[in-house]
Coordinates of C-alpha atoms in Angstrom, one line a residue:
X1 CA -18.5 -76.3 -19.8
X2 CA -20.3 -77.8 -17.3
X3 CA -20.9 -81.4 -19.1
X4 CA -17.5 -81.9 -20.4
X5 CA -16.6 -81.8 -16.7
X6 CA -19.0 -84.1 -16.1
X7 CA -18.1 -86.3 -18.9
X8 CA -14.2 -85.8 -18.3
X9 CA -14.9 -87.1 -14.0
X10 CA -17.1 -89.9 -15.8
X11 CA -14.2 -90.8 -18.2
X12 CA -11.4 -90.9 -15.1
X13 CA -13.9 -93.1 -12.9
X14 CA -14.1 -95.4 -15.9
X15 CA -10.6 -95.4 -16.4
X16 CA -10.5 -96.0 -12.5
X17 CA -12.9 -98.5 -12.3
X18 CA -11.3 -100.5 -15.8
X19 CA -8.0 -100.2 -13.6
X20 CA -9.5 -101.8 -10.4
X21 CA -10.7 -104.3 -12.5
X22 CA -7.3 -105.4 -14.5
X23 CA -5.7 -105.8 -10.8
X24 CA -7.3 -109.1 -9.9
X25 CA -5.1 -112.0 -10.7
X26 CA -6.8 -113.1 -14.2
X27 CA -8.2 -110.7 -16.3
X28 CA -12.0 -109.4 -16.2
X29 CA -13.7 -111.4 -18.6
X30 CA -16.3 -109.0 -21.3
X31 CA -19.6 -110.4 -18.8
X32 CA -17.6 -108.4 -16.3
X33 CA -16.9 -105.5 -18.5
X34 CA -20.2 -105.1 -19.9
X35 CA -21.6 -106.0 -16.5
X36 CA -20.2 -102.7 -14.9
X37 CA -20.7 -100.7 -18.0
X38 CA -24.5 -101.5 -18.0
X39 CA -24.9 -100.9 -14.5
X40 CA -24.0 -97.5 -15.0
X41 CA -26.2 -96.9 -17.4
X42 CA -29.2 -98.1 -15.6
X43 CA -28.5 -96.4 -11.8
X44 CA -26.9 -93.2 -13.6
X45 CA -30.2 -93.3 -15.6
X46 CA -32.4 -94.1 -12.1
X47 CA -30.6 -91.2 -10.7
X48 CA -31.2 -88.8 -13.5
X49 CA -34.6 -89.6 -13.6
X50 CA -34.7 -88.9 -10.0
X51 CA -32.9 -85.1 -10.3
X52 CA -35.2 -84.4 -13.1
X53 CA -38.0 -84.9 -10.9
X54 CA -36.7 -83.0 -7.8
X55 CA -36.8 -79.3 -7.7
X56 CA -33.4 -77.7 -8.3
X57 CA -33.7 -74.6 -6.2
X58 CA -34.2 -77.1 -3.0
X59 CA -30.5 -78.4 -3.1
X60 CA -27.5 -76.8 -4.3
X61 CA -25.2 -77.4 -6.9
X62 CA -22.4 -77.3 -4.5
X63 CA -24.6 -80.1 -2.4
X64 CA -24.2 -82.6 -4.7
X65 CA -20.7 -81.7 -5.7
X66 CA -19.8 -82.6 -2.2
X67 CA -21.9 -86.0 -2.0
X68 CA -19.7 -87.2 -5.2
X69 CA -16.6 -86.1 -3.8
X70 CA -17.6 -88.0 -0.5
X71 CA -18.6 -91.0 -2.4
X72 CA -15.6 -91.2 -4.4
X73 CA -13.7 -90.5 -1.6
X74 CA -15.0 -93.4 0.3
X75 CA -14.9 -95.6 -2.9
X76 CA -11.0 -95.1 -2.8
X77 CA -10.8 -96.0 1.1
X78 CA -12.4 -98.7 0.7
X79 CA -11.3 -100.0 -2.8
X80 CA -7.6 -99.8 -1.3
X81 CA -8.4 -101.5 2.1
X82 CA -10.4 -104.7 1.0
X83 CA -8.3 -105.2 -2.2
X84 CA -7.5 -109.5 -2.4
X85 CA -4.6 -110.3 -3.9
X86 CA -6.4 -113.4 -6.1
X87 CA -9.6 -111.8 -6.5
X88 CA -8.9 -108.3 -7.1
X89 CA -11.6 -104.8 -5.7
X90 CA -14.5 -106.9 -7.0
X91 CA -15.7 -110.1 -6.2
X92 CA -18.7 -111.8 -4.6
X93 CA -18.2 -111.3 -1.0
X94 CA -17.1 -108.0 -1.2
X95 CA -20.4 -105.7 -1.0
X96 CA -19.4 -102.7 0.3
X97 CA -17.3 -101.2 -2.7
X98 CA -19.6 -102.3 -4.6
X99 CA -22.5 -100.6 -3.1
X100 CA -20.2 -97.4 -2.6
X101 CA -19.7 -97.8 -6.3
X102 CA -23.1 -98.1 -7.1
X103 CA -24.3 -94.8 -4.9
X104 CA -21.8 -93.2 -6.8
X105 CA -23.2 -93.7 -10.2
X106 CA -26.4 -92.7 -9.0
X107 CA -25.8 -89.4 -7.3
X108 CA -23.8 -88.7 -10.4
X109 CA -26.8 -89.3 -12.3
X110 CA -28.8 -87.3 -10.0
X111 CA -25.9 -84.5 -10.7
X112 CA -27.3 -84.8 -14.1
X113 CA -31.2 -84.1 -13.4
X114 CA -30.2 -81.4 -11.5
X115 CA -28.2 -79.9 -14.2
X116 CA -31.1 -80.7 -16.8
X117 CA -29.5 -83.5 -18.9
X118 CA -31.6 -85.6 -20.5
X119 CA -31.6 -89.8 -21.5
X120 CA -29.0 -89.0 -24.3
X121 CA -26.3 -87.5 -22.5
X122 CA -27.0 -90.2 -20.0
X123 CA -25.9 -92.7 -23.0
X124 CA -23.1 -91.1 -24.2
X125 CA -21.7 -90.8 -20.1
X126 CA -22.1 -94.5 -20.9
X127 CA -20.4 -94.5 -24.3
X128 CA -18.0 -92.8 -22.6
X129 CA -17.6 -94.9 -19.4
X130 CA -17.7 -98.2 -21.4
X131 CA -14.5 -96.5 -23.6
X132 CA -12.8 -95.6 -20.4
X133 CA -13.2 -98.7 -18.7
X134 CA -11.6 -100.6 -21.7
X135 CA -8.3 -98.1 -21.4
X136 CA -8.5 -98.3 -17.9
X137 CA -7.9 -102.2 -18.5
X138 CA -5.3 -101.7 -21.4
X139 CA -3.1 -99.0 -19.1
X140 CA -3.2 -101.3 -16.2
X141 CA -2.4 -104.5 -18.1
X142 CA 1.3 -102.6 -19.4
X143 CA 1.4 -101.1 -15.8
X144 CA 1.3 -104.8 -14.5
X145 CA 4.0 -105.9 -16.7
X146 CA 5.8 -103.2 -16.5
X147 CA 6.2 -103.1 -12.7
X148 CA 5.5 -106.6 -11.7
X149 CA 8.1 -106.5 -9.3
X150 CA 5.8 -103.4 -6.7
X151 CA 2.9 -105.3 -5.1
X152 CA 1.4 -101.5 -4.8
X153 CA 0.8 -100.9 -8.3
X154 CA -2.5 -102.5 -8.7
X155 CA -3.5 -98.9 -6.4
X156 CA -2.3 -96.9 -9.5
X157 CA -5.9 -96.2 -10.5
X158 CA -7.1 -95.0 -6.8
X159 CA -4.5 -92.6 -7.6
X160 CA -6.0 -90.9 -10.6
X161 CA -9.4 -90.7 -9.3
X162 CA -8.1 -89.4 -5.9
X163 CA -6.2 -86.3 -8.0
X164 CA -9.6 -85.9 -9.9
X165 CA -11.8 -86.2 -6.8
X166 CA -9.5 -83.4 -5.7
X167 CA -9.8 -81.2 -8.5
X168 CA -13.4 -81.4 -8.5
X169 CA -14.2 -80.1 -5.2
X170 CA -12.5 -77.0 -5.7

């Protein structure tokens, strides 16, 4: 129970993240899309290398709940306030997403030392991410056309992972 809600949170931030990426004012080319996929393969890995190697009974479950929820939290503020209209969430100048995006990955990977996971499930949260980030792209492409007209729809995907986020802490 406890990895397929794991794997269903890493699904919706891939979805997220595949969103954020569609919003930018060409579309993310497969460098990009296999950029972000493999950078969440290697900090989720760093970070589950990390929880395997720190004692679970020190920190609680709960702890670490919170720190994702916090992170993703923050990921949304700050996805939403330094969007560009041209460039889109992600682009060179723009570090702090980025990093806030990255400290995500690897407390969720931490998450998954701490719950014993090993390297496999740490690929197929990749899998899985990489799958999600390509329908987060598809879903946002027919949201762009569909509502052209709102300026506000490139925040569609903040909203799923905000309901998500919120789920997850309770």
């Amino acid at each position: 129970m406890i990895a397929f809600s794991v794997l269903f949170f890493v699904f919706i931030l891939g979805v997220t993240i595949g969103g954020l990426l569609a919003a930018g004012k060409h579309p993310p080319s497969f460098f990009l899309y296999g950029l972000f996929t493999f950078a969440f393969l290697v900090v989720c890995f760093i970070g589950m290398i990390v929880g395997l190697l720190f004692p679970s009974f020190l920190i609680g479950f709960w702890f670490i709940e919170f720190i994702i929820c916090v992170l993703a939290f923050l990921f949304i503020w700050a996805a939403c306030t330094r969007f560009h209209p041209s460039f889109g969430f992600f682009f060179v100048q723009e570090k702090v997403v980025l990093n806030l995006l990255f400290f995500l990955f690897f407390f969720m990977g931490f998450e998954w030392g701490i719950f014993d996971f090993r390297a496999f499930f740490t690929i197929f949260a990749s899998v899985v991410f990489g799958i999600a980030l390509f329908i987060g792209i598809f879903i946002q492409w027919q949201l762009r056309q569909k509502f052209w007209q709102f300026p506000y729809a490139v925040y569609f995907p903040c909203i799923w992972l905000f309901i998500i986020t919120v789920i997850k802490i309770f």
